[in-house]
Every structure is written in C-alpha cells, then in structure tokens.
Short mmCIF file of N, CA and C in Angstrom, two decimals:
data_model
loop_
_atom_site.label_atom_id
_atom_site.label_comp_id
_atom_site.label_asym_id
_atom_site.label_seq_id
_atom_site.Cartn_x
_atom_site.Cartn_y
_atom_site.Cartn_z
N UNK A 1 114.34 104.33 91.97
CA UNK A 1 113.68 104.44 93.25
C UNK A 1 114.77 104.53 94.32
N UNK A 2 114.43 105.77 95.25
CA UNK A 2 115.80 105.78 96.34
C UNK A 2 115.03 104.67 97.63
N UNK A 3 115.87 104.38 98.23
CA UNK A 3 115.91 103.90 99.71
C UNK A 3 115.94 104.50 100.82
N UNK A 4 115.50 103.69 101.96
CA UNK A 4 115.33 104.53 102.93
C UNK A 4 115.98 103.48 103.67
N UNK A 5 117.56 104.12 103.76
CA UNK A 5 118.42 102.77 104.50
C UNK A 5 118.21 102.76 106.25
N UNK A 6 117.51 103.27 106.38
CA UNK A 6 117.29 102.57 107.58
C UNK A 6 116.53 101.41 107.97
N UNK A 7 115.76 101.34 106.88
CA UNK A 7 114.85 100.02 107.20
C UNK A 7 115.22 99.50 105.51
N UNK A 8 115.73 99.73 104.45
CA UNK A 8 116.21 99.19 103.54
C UNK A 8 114.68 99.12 102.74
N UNK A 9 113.90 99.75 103.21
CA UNK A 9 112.60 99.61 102.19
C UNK A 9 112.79 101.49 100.99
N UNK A 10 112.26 101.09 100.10
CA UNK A 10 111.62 102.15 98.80
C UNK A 10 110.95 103.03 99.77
N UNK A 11 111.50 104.50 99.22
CA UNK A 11 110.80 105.13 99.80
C UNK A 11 109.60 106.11 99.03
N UNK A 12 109.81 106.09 97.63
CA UNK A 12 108.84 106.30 96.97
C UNK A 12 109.73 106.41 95.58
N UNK A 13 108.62 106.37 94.31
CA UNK A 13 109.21 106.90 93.09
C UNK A 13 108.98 108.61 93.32
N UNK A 14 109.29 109.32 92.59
CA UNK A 14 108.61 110.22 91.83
C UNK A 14 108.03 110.30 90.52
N UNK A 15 107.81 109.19 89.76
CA UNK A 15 106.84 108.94 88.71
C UNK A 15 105.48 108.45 89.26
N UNK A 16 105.64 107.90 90.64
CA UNK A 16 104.45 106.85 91.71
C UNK A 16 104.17 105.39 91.00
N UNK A 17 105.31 104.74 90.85
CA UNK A 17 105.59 103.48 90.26
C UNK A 17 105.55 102.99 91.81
N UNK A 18 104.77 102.19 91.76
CA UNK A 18 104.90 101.38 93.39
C UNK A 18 105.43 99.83 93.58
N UNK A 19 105.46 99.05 92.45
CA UNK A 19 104.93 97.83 91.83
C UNK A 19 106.74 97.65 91.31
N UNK A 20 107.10 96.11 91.32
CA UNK A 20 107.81 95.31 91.05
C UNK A 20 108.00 95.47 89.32
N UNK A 21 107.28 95.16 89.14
CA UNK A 21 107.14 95.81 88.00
C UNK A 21 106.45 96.90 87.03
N UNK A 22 106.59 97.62 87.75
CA UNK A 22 106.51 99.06 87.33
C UNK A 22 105.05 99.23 87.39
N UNK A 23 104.42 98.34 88.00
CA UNK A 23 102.85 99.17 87.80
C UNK A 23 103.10 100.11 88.78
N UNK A 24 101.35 100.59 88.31
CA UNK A 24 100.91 101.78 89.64
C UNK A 24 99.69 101.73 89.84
N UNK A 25 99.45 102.24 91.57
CA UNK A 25 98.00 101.86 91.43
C UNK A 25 97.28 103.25 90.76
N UNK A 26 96.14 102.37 90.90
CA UNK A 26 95.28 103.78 89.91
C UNK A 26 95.12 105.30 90.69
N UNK A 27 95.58 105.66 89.73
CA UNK A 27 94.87 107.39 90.41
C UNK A 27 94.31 107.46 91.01
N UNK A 28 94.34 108.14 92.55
CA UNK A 28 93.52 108.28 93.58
C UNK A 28 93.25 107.55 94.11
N UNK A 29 93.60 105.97 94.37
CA UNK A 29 93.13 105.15 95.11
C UNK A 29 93.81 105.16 96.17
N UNK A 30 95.00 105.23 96.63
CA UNK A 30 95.51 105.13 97.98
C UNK A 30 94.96 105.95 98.85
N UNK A 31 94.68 107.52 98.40
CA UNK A 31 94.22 108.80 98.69
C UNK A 31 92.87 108.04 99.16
N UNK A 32 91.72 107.49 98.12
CA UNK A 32 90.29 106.82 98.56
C UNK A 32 90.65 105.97 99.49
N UNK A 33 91.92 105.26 99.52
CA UNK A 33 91.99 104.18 100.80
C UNK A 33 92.07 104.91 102.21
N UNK A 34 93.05 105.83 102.04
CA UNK A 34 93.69 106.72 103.60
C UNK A 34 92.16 106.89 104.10
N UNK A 35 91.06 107.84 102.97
CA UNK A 35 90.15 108.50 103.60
C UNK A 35 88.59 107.45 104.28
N UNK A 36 89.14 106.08 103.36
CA UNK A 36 88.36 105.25 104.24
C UNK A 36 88.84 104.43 105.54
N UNK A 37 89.99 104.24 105.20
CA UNK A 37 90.53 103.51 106.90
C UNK A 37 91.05 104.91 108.35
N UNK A 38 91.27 105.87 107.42
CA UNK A 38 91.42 106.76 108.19
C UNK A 38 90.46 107.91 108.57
N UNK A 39 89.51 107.51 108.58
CA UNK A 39 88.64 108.52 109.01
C UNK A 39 88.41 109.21 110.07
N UNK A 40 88.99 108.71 110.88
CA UNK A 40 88.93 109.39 112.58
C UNK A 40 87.70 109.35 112.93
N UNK A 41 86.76 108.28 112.42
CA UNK A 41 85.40 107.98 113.42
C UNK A 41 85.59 106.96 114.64
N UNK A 42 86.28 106.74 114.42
CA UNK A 42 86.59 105.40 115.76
C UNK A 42 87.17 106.32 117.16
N UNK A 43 88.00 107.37 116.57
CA UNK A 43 89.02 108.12 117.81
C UNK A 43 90.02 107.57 118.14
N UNK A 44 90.72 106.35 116.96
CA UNK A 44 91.80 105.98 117.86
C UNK A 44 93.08 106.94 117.33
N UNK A 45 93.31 107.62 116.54
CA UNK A 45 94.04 108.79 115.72
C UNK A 45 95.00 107.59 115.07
N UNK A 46 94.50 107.16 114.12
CA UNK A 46 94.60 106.26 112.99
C UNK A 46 95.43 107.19 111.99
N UNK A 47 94.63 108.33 111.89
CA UNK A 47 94.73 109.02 110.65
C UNK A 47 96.11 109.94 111.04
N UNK A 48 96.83 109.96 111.83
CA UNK A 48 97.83 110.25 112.26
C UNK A 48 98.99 109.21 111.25
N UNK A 49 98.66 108.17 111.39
CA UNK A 49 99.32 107.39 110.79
C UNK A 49 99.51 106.83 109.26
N UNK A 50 98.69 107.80 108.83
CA UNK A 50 98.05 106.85 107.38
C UNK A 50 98.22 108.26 106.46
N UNK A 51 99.57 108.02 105.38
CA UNK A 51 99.41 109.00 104.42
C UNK A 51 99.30 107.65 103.24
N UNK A 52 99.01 108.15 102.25
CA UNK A 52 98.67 107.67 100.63
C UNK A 52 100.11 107.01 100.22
N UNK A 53 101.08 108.10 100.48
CA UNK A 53 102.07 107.01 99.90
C UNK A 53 102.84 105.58 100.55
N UNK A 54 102.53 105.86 102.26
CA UNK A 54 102.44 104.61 102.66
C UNK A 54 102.01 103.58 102.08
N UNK A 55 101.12 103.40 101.46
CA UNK A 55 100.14 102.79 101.12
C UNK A 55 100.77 102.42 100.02
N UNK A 56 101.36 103.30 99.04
CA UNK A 56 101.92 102.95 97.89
C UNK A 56 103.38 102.50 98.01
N UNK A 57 103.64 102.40 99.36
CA UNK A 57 105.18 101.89 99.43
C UNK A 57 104.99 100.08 99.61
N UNK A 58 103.65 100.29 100.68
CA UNK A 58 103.16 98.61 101.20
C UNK A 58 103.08 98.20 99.73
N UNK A 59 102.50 98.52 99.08
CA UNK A 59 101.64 97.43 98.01
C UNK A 59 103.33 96.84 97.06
N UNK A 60 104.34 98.13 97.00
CA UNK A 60 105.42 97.94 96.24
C UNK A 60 106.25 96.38 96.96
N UNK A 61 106.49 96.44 98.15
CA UNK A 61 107.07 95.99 99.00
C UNK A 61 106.53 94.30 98.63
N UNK A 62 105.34 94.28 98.81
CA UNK A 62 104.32 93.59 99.03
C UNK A 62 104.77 92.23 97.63
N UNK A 63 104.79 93.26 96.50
CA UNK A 63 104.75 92.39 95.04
C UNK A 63 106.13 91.80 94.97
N UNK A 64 107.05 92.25 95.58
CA UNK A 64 108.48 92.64 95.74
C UNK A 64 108.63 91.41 96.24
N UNK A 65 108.55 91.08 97.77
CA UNK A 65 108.39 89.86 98.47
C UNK A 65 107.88 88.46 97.73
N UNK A 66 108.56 87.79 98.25
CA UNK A 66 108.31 86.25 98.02
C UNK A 66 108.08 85.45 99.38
N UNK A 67 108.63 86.05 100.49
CA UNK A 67 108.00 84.82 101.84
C UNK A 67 107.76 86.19 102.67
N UNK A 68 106.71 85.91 103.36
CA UNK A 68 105.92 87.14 104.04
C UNK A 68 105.35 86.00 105.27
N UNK A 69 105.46 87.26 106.36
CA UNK A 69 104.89 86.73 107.60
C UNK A 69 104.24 88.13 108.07
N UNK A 70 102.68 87.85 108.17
CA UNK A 70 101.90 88.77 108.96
C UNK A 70 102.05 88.36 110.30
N UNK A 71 102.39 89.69 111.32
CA UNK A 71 101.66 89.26 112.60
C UNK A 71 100.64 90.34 113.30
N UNK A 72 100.05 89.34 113.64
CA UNK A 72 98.26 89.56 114.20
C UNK A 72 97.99 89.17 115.77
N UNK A 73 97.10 89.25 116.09
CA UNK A 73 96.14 89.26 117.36
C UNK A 73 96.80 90.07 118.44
N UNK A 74 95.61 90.18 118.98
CA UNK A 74 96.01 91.37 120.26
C UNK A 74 95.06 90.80 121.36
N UNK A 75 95.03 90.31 122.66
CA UNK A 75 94.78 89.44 123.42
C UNK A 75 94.18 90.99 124.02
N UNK A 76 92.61 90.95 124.84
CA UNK A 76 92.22 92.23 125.27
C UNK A 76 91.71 91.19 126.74
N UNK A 77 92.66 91.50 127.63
CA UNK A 77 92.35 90.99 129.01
C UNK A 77 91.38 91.19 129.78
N UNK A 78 90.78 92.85 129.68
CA UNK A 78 88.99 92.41 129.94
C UNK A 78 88.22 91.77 129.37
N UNK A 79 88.19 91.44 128.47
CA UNK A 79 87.08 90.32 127.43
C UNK A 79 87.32 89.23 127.48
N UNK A 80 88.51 88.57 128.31
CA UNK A 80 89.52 87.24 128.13
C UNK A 80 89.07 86.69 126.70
N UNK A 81 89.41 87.37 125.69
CA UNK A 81 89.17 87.07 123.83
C UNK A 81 90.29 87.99 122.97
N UNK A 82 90.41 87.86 122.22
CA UNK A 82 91.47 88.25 121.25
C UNK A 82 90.73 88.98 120.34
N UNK A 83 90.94 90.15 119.89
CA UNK A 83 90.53 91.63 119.29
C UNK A 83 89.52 90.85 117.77
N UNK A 84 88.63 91.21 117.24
CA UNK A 84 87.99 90.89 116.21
C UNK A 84 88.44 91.39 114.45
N UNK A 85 88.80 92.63 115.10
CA UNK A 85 89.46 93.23 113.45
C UNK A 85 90.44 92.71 113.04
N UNK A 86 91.78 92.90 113.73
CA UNK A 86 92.47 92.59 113.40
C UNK A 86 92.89 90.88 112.50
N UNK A 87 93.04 89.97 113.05
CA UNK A 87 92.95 88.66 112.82
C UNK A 87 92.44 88.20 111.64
N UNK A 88 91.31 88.95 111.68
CA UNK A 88 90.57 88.49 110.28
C UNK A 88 91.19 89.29 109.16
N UNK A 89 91.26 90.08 109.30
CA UNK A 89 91.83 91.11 108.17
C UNK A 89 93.78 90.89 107.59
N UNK A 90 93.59 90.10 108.68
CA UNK A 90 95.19 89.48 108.36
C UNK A 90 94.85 88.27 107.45
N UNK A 91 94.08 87.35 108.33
CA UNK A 91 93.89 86.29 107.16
C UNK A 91 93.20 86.69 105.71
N UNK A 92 92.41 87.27 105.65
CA UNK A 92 92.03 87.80 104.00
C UNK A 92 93.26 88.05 103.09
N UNK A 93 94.13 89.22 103.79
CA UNK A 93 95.13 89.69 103.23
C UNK A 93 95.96 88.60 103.12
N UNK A 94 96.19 87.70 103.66
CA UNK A 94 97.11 86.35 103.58
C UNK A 94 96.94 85.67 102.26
N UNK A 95 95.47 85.15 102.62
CA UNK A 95 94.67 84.57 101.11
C UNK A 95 95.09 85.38 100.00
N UNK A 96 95.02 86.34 99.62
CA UNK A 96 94.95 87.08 98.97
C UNK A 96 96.46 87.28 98.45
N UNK A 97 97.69 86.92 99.17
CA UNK A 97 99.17 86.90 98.87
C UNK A 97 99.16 85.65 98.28
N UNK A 98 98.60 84.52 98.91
CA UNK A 98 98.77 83.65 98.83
C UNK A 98 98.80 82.99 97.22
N UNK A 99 97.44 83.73 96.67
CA UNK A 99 96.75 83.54 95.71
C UNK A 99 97.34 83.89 94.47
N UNK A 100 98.49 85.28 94.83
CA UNK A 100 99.33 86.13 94.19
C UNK A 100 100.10 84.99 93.68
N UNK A 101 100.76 83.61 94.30
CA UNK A 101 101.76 83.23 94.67
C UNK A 101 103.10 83.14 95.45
N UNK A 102 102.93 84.02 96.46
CA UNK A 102 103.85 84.46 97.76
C UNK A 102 103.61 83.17 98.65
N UNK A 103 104.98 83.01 99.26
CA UNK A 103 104.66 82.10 100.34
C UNK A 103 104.63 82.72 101.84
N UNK A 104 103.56 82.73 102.72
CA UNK A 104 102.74 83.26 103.43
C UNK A 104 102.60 82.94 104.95
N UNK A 105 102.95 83.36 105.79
CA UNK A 105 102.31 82.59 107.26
C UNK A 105 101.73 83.65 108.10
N UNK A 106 100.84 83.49 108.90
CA UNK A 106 100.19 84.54 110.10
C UNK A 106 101.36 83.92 111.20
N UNK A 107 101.82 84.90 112.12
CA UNK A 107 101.91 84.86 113.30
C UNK A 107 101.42 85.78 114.20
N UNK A 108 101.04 84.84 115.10
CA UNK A 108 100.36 84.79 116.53
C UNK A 108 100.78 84.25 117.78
N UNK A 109 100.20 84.86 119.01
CA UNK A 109 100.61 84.33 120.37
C UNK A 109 99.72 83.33 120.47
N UNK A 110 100.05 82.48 121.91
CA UNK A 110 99.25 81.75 122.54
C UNK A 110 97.68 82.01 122.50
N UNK A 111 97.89 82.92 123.04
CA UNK A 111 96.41 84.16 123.72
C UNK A 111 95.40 83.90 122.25
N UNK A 112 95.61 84.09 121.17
CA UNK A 112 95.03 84.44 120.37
C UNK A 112 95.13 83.27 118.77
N UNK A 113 96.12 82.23 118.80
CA UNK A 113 96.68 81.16 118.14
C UNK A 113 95.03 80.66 117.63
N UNK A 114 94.19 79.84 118.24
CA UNK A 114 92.96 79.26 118.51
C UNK A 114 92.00 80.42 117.27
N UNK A 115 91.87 81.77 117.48
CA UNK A 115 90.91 82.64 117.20
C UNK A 115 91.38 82.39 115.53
N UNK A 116 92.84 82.85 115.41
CA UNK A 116 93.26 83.13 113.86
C UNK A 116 93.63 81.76 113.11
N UNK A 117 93.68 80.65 113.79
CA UNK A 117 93.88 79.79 113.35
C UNK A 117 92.55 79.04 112.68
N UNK A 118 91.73 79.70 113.38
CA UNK A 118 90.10 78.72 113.38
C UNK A 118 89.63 79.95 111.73
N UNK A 119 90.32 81.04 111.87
CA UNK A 119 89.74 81.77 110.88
C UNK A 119 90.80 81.57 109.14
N UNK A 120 91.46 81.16 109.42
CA UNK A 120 92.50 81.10 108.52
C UNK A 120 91.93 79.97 107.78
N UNK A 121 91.95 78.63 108.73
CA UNK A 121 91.27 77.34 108.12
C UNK A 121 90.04 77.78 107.36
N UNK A 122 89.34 78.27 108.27
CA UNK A 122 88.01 78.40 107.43
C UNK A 122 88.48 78.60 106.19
N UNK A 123 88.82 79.99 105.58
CA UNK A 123 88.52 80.26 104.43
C UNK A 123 90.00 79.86 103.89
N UNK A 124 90.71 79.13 104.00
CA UNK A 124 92.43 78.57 103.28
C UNK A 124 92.98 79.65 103.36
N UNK A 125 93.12 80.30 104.28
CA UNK A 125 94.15 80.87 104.66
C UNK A 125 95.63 80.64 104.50
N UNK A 126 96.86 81.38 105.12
CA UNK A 126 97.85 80.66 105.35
C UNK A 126 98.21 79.87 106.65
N UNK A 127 99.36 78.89 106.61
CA UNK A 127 99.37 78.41 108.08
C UNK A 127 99.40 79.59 109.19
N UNK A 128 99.46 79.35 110.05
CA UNK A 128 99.34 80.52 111.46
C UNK A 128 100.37 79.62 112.48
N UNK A 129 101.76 80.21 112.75
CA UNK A 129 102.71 80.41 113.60
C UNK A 129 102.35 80.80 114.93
N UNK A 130 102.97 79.72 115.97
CA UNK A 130 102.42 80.20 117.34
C UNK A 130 103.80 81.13 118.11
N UNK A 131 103.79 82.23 118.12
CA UNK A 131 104.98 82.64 118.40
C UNK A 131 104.56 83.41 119.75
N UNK A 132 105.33 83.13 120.92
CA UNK A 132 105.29 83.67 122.39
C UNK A 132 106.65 84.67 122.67
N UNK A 133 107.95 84.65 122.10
CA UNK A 133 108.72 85.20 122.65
C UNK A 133 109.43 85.42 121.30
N UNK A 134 110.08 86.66 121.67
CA UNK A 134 111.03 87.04 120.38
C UNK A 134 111.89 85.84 119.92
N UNK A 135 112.52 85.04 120.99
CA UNK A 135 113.96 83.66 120.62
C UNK A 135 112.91 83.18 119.66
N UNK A 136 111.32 83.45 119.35
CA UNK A 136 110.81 82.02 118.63
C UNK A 136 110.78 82.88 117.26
N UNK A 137 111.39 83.33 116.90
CA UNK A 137 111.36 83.83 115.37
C UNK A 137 112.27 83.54 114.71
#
C-alpha cells in the first residue's frame, strides 16, 4: 500500500484491501454507501466530497488506529442549539470503535459539550472532551 505523505495516511491498495488486516469491504458497498450519504437531496454538495474509496481509506485507517478522537458539534447561532446530525452520529460511531476495542473520545466545544455529552451517556458512548481553543489539544 503506497502513502500519501502529506498527511501520512494509505492512499489506496490496488487489490482494494482497506483493512489492517487485509480484509475488504464487500463488493459494492462503499459505492452503496457514497450513493446513500451522497445523494444531493439535501443541496449541501456533499456529493462533491464523497468518492467510494474515501470510504475505503476511513474504514482502513480506522482498524489501523488504537486511540481515536472524533470531533463533533457545530453550535447554529440562530437556534441558540447545537446541530442534530452531527453529534449523534459521532457518538454511535464512537460506540461502535469502542466496542471494536479502540480507545475513543468525542471532542466538543462549550456551545455544544451538554448536547453530546447527554447523548454519549445515554447510550455508553465514549467520554466527550470539552475543547474551546486549539492550546487545548
């Protein structure tokens, strides 16, 4: 697998080995993933962003890792509330590392600490990091 030394991550096989250990995901599924998160029904041009092997680089990366930090929430100042998708979909995916055996944390701002924290607990999430300024990383 070559590198992509600028960010030091895999940049793909050409066999489509994605996985730590050599798995792969199944045929066509990243492709079924792009065309469901990327659908361009929302209009935010998502699908700009979202090819298949992305997808197959995350999951490599993903198994690869042993301490992982998601960060989440997005504070939406007309609503004075913190965005709904996002947050949650971090904590699932957390659980879900967690479960792998990865050691795991959400980070979050102030603004939004309360929302992902209350959602994380719920379902055993991972802890959730209150992070305000870059010095706090």
């Amino acid at each position: 697998m070559r590198r992509d030394d600028s960010f030091g991550a895999p940049s793909g096989s050409p066999d489509g080995t994605c996985c730590a250990r050599g798995e792969k995901l199944p045929d066509g599924f990243a492709e079924s993933l792009v065309s469901l998160v990327a659908s361009g029904g929302a209009g935010r041009g998502v699908t700009a962003l979202c090819e298949a092997r992305l997808f197959e680089q995350a999951v490599g990366l993903l198994f690869r890792a042993n301490r992982i930090v998601i960060v989440t929430g997005f504070f939406i100042p007309s609503c004075t509330a913190p965005e709904t998708d996002g947050p949650g979909g971090s904590v699932v995916l957390g659980r879900a590392l967690l479960r792998l055996g990865k050691d795991v944390r959400l980070a979050t701002d102030s603004s939004c600490f309360d929302a992902v924290a209350a959602c994380s607990g719920r379902i055993g999430g991972p802890p959730v990091l209150r992070i305000d300024s870059p010095e706090a990383l």
